PDB file of C-alpha atoms in Angstrom:
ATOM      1  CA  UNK V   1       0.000   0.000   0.000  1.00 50.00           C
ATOM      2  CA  UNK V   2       1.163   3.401  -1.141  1.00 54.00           C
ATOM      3  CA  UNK V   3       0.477   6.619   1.471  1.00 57.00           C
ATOM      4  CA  UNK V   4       1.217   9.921   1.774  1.00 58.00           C
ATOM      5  CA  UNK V   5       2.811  11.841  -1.327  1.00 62.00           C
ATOM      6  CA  UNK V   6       2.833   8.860  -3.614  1.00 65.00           C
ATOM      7  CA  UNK V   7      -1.375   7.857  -3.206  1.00 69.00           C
ATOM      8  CA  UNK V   8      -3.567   6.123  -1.632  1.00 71.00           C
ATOM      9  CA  UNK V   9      -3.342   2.694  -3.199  1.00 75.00           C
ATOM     10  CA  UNK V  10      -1.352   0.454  -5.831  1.00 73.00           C
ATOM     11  CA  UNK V  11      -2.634  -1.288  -8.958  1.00 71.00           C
ATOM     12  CA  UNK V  12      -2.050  -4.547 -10.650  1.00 70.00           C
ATOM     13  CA  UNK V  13       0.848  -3.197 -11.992  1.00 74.00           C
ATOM     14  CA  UNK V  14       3.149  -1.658  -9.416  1.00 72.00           C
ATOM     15  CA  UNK V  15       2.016   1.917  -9.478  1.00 78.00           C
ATOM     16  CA  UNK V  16       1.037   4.327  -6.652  1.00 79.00           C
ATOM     17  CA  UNK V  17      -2.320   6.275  -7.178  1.00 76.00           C
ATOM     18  CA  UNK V  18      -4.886   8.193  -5.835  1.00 76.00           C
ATOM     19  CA  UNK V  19      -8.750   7.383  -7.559  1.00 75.00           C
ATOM     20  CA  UNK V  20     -10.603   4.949  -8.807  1.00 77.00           C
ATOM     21  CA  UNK V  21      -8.179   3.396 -11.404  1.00 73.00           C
ATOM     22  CA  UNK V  22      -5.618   2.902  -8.449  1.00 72.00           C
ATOM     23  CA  UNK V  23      -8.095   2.014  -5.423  1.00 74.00           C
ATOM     24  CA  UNK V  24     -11.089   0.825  -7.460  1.00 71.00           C
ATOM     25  CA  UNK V  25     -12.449  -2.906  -6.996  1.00 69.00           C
ATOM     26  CA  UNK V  26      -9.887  -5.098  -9.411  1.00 69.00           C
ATOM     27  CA  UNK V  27      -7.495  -2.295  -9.765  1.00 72.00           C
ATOM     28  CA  UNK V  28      -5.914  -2.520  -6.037  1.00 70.00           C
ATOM     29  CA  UNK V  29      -3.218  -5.094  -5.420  1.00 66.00           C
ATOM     30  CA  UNK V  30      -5.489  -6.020  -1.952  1.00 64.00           C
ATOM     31  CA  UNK V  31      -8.870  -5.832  -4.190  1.00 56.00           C
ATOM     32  CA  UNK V  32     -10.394  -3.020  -2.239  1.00 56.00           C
ATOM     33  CA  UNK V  33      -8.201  -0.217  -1.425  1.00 58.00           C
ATOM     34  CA  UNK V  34     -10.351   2.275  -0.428  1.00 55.00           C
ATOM     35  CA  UNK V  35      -9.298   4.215   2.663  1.00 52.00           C
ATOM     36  CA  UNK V  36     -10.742   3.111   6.235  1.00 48.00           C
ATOM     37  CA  UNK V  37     -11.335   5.970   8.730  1.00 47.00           C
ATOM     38  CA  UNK V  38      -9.906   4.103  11.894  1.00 43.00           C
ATOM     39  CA  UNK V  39      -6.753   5.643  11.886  1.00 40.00           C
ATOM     40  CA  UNK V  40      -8.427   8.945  11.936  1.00 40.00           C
ATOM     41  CA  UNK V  41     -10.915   7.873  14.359  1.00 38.00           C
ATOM     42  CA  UNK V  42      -8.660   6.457  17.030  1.00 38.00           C
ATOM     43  CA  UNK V  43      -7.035  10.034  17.592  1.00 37.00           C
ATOM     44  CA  UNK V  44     -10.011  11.618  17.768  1.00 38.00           C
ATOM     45  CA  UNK V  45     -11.059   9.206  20.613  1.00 39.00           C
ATOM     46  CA  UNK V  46      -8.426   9.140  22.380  1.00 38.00           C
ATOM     47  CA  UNK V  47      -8.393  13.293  22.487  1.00 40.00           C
ATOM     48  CA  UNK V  48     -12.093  12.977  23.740  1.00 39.00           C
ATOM     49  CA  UNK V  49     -11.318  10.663  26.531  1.00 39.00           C
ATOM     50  CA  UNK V  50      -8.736  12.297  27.888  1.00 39.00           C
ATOM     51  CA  UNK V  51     -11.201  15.677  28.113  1.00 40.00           C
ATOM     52  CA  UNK V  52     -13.833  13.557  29.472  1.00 40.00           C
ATOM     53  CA  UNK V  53     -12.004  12.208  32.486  1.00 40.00           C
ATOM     54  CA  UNK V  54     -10.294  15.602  33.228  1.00 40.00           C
ATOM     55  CA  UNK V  55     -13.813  17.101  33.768  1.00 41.00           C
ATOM     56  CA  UNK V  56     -15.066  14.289  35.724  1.00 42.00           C
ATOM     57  CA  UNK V  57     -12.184  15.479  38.357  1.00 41.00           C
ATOM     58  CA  UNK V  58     -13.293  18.637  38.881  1.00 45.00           C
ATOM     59  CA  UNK V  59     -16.852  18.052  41.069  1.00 44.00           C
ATOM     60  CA  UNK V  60     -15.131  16.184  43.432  1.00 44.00           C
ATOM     61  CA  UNK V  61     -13.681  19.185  45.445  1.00 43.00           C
ATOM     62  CA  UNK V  62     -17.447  20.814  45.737  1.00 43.00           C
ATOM     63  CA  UNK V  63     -18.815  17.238  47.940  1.00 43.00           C
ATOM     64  CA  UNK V  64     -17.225  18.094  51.282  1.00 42.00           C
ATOM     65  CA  UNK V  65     -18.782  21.140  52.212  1.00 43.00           C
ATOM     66  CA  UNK V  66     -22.081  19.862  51.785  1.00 44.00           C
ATOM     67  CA  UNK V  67     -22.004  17.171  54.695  1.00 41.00           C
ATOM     68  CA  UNK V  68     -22.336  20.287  57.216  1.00 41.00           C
ATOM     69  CA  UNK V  69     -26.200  21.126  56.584  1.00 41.00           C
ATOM     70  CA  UNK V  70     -26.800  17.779  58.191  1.00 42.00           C
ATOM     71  CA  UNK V  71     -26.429  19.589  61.385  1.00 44.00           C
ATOM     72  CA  UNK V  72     -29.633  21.266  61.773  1.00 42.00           C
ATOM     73  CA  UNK V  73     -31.623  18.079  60.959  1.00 41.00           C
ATOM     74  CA  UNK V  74     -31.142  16.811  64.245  1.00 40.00           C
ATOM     75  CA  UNK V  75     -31.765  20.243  66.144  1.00 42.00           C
ATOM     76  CA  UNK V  76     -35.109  20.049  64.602  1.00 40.00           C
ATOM     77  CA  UNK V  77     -36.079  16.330  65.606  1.00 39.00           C
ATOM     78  CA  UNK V  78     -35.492  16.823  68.745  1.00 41.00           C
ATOM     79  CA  UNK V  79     -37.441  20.096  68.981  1.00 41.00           C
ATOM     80  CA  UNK V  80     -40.354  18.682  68.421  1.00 43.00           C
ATOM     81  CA  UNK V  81     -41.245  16.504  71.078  1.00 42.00           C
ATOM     82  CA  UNK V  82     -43.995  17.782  73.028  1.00 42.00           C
ATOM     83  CA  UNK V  83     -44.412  18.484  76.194  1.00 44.00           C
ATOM     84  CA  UNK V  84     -47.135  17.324  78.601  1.00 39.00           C
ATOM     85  CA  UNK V  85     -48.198  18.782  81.498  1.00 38.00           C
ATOM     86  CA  UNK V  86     -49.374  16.901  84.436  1.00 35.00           C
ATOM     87  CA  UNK V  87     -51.538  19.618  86.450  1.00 34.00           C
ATOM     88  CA  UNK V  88     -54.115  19.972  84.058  1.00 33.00           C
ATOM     89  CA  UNK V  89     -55.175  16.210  85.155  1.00 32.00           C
ATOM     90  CA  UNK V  90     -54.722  16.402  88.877  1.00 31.00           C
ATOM     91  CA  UNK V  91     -58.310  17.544  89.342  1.00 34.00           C
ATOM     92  CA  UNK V  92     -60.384  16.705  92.246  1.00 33.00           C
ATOM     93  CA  UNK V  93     -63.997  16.441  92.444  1.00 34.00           C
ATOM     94  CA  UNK V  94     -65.924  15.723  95.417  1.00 36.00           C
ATOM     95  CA  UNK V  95     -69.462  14.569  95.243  1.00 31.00           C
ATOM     96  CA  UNK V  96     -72.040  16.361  97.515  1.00 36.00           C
ATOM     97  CA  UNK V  97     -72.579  15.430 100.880  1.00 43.00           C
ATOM     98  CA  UNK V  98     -76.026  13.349 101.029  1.00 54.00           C
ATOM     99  CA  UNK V  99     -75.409  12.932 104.594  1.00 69.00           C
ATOM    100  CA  UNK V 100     -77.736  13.508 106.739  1.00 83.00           C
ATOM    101  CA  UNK V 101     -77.459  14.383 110.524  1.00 81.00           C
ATOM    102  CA  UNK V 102     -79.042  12.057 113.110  1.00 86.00           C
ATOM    103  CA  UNK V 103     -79.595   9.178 110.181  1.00 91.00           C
ATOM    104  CA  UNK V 104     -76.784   7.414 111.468  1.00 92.00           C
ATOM    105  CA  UNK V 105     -78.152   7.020 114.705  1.00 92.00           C
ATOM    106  CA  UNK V 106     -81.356   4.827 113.247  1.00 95.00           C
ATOM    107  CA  UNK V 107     -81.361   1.242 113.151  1.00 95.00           C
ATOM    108  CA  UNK V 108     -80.079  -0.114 110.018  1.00 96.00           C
ATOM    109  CA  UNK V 109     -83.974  -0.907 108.720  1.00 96.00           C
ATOM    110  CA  UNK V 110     -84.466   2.501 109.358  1.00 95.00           C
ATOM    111  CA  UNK V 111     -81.928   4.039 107.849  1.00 95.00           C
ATOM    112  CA  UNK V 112     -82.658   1.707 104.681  1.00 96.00           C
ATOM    113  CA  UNK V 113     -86.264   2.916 105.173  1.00 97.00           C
ATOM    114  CA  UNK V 114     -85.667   6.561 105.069  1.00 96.00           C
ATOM    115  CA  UNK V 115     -82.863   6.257 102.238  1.00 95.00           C
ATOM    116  CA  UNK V 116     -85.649   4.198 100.322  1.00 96.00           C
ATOM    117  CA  UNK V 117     -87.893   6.931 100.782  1.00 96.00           C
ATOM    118  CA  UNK V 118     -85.375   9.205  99.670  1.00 94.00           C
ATOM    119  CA  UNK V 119     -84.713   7.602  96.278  1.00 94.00           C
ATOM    120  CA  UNK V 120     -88.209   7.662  95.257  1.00 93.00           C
ATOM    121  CA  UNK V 121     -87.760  11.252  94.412  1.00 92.00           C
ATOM    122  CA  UNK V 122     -88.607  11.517  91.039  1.00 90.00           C
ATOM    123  CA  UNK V 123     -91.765   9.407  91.267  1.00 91.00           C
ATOM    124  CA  UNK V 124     -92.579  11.761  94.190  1.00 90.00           C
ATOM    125  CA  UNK V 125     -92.284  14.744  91.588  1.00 87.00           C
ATOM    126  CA  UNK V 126     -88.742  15.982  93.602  1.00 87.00           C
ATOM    127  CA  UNK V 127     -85.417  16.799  92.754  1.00 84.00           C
ATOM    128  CA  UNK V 128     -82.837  14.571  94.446  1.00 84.00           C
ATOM    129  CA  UNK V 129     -82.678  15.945  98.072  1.00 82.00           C
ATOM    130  CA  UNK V 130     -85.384  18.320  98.339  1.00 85.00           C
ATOM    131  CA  UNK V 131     -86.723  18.111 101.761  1.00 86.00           C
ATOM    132  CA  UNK V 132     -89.247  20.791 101.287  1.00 81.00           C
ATOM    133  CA  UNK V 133     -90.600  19.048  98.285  1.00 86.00           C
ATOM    134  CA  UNK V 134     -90.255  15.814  99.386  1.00 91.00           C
ATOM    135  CA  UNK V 135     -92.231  16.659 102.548  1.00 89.00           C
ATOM    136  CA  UNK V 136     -94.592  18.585 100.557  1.00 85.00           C
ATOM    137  CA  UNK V 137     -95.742  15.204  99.733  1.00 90.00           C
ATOM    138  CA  UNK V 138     -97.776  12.868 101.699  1.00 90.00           C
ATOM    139  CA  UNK V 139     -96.534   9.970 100.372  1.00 94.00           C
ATOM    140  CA  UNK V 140     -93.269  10.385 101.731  1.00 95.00           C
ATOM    141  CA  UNK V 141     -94.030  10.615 105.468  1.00 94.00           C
ATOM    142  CA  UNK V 142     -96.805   7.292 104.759  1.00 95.00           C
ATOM    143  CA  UNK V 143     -93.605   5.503 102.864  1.00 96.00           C
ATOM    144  CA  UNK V 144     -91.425   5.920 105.630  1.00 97.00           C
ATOM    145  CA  UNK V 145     -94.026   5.039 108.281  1.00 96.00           C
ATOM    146  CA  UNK V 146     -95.152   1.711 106.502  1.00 97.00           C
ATOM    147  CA  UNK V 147     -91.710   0.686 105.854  1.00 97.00           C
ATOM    148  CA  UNK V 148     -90.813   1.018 109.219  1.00 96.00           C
ATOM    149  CA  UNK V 149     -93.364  -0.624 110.592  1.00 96.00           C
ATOM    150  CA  UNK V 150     -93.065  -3.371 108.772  1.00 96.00           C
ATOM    151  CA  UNK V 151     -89.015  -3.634 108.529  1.00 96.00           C
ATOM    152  CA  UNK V 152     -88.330  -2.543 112.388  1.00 96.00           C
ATOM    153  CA  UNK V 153     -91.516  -3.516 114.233  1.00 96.00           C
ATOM    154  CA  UNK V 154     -94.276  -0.638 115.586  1.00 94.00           C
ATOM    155  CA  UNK V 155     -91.939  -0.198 119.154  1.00 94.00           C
ATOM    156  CA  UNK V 156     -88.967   1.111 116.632  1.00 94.00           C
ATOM    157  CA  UNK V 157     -90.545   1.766 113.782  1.00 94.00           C
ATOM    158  CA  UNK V 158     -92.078   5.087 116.042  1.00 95.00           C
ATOM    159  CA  UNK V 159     -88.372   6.270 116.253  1.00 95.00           C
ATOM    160  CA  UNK V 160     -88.088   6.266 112.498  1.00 96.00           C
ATOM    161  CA  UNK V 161     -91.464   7.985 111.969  1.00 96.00           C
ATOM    162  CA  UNK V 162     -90.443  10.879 114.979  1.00 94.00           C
ATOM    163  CA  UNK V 163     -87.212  11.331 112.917  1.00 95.00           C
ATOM    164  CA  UNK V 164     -88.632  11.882 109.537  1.00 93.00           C
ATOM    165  CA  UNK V 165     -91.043  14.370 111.349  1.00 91.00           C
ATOM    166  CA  UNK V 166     -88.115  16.428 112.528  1.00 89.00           C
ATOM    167  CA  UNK V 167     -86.423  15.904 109.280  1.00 90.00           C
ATOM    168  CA  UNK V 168     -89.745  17.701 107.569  1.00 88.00           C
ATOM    169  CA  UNK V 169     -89.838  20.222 110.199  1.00 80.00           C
ATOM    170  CA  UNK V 170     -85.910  21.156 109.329  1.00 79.00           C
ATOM    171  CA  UNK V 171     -87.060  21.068 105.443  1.00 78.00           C
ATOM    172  CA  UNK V 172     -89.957  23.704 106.255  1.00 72.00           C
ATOM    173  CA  UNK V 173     -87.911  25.709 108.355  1.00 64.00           C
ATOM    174  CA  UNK V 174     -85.181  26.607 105.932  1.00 62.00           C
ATOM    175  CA  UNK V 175     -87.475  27.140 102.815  1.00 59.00           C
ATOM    176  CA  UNK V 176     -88.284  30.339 101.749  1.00 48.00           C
ATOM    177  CA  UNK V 177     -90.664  30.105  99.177  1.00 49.00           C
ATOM    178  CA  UNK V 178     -92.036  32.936  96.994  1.00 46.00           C
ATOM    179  CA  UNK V 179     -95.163  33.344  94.450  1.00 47.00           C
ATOM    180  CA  UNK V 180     -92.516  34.118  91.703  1.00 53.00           C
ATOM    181  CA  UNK V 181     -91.897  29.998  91.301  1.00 75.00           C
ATOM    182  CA  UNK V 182     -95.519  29.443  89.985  1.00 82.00           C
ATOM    183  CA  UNK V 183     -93.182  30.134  86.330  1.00 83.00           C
ATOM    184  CA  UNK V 184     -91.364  26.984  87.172  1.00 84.00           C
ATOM    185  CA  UNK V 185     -94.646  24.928  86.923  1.00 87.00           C
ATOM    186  CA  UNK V 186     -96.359  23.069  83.630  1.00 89.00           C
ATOM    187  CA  UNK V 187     -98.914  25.618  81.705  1.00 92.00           C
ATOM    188  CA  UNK V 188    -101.483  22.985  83.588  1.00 94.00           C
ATOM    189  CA  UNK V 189    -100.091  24.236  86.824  1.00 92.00           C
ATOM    190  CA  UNK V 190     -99.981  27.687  86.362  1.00 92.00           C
ATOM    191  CA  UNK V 191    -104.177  27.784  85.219  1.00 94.00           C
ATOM    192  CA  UNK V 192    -104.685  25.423  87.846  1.00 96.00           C
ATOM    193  CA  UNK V 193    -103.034  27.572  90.382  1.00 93.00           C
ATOM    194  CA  UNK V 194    -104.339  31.238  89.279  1.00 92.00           C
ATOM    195  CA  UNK V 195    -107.992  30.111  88.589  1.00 94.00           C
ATOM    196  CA  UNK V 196    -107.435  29.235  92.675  1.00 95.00           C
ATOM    197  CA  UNK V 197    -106.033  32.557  93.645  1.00 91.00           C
ATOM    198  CA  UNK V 198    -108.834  33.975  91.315  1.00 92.00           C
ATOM    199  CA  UNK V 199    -111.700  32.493  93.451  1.00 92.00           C
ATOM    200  CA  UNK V 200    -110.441  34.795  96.376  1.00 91.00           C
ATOM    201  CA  UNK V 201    -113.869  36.202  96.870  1.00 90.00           C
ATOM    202  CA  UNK V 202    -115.808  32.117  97.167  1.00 94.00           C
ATOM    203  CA  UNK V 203    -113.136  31.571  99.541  1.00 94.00           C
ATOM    204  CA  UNK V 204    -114.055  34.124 102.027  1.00 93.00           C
ATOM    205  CA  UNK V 205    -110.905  36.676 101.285  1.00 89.00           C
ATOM    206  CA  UNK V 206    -111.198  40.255 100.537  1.00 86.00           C
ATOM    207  CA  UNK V 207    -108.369  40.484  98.048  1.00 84.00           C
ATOM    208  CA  UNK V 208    -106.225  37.122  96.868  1.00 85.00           C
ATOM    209  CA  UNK V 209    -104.228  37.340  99.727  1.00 84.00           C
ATOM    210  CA  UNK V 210    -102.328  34.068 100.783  1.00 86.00           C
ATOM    211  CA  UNK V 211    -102.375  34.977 104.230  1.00 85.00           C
ATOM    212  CA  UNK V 212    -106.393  34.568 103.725  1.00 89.00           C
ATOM    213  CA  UNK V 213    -106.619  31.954 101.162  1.00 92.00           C
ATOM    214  CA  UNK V 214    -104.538  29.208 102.175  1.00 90.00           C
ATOM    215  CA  UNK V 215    -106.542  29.788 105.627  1.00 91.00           C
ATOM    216  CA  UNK V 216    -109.460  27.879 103.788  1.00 94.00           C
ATOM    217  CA  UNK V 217    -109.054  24.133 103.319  1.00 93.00           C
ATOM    218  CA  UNK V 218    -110.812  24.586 100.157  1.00 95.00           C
ATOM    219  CA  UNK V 219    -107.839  26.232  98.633  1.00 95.00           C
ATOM    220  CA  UNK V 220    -105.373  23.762  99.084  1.00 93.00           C
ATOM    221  CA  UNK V 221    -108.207  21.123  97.778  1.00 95.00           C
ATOM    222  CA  UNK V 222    -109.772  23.056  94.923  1.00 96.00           C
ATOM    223  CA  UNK V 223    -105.710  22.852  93.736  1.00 96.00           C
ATOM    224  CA  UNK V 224    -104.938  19.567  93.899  1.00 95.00           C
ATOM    225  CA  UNK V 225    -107.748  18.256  92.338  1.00 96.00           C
ATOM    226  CA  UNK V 226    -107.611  20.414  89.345  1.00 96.00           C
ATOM    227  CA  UNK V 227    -103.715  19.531  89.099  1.00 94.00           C
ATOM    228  CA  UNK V 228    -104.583  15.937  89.274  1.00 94.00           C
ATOM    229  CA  UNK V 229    -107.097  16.276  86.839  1.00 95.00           C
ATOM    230  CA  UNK V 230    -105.343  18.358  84.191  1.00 95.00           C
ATOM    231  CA  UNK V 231    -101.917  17.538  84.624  1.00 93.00           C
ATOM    232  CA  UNK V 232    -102.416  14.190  85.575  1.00 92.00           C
ATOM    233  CA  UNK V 233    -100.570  12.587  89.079  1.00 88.00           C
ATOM    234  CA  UNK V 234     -97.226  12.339  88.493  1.00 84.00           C
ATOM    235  CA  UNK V 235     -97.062  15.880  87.314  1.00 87.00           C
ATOM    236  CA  UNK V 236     -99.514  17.068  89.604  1.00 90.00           C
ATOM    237  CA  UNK V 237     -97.739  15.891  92.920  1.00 88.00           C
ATOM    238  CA  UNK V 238     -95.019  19.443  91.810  1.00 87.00           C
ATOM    239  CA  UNK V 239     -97.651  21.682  91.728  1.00 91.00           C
ATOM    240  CA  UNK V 240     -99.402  20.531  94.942  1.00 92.00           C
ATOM    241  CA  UNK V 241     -96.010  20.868  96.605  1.00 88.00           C
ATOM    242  CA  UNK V 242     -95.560  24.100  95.278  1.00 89.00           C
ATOM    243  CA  UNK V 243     -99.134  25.117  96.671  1.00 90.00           C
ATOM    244  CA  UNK V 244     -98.013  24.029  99.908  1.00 88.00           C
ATOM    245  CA  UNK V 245     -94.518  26.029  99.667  1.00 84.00           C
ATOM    246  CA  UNK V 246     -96.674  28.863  98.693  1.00 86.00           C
ATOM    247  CA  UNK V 247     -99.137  29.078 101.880  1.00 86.00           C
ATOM    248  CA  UNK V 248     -96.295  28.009 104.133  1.00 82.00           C
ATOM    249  CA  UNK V 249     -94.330  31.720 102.733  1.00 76.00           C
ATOM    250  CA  UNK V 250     -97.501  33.201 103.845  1.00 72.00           C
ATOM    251  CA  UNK V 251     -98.129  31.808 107.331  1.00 62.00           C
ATOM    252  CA  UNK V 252     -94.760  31.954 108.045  1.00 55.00           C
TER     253      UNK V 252
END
């Protein structure tokens, strides 16, 4: 093969050429003379390569600063554990006192008696623990005086009847009740208890009075039957209580 100044190729016959009639197929000594590109190739990779890999050199010198962000990371974790406090739980709460002085010194069945008695405020038309309501109704004192009776014998059963006596007495005593609480009653209440004070007149009073009314049996009866009959028993029982509260106020 012929290069540089003197061709590309050589023919059949000895000679050094450049074109077709030198390098062409049958007119090259080797067949096919026409010039491969690897020699040009293989310097132009191995320029490329070495560029490539003296960039790659240069990002290397930028990694260690980075690692000190990872710092504040932890700061952060840690900061954010909440705190609990514990005196916002220590409350205390003490029920009210139900006790009730000289219970204790009944006989168990009359203690169970009274306490019986007691619990059957609702159906008595009470809140829990209202003596003067509970009084009010004469249920109560016949509940506690047939339980004991019958749970402690007559002989003891007497002590349990004189102490829910004294225990009414204490209820009355302490209660001051006004005419403003007829607004606490059922509609049926209120026109039961007004068309009462509004008979003032039939009932031998001068003006509606309670002083004067509630003087006449007939004032106290007159309301509990219409209460019974319009607001039926178990709501009726409030507003004869409340009747009885009311002339109590007045004769007080």
């Amino acid at each position: 093969m012929c290069a540089g100044v003197w061709g590309d190729c050589c023919n059949a016959a000895g000679r050094c050429g450049t074109g077709p009639s030198f390098c062409g197929y049958g007119m090259c000594q080797l067949g096919n003379c026409s010039p491969s590109p690897s020699s040009s190739t293989t310097t132009t990779t191995s320029k490329s390569s070495t560029s490539t890999s003296t960039t790659t050199t240069k990002p290397t010198s930028t990694s260690s600063p980075k690692t000190t962000t990872s710092n504040p990371a932890t700061k952060t974790s840690s900061a954010t554990t909440p705190k609990s406090s514990t005196a916002a739980t220590t409350t205390s709460m003490k029920p009210p006192s139900t006790t009730i002085p000289g219970l204790a010194a009944l006989p168990s069945c009359g203690q169970t008696c009274f306490n019986n008695m007691l619990a059957q405020y609702s159906t008595l038309g009470c809140a829990a623990l209202d003596g003067y309501c509970l009084c009010n109704n004469v249920n109560f004192k016949n509940g506690i005086r047939d339980c004991s009776n019958g749970a402690c014998g007559t002989a003891v059963g007497s002590t349990v009847i004189a102490f829910g006596d004294a225990y009414c007495s204490t209820a009355f005593a302490t209660h001051i009740a006004t005419a403003t609480g007829v607004a606490a009653l059922p509609s049926c209440g209120q026109t039961c208890f007004n068309n009462m004070v509004a008979q003032y007149s039939a009932l031998g009073c001068a003006s509606p009075a309670p002083s004067c009314l509630c003087k006449n049996a007939n004032f106290g009866y007159g309301l509990r039957d219409c209460s019974n009959g319009a607001c039926g028993t178990a709501v009726a029982s409030s507003v004869i209580a409340y009747g009885s509260s009311y002339c109590a106020s007045a004769t007080a």
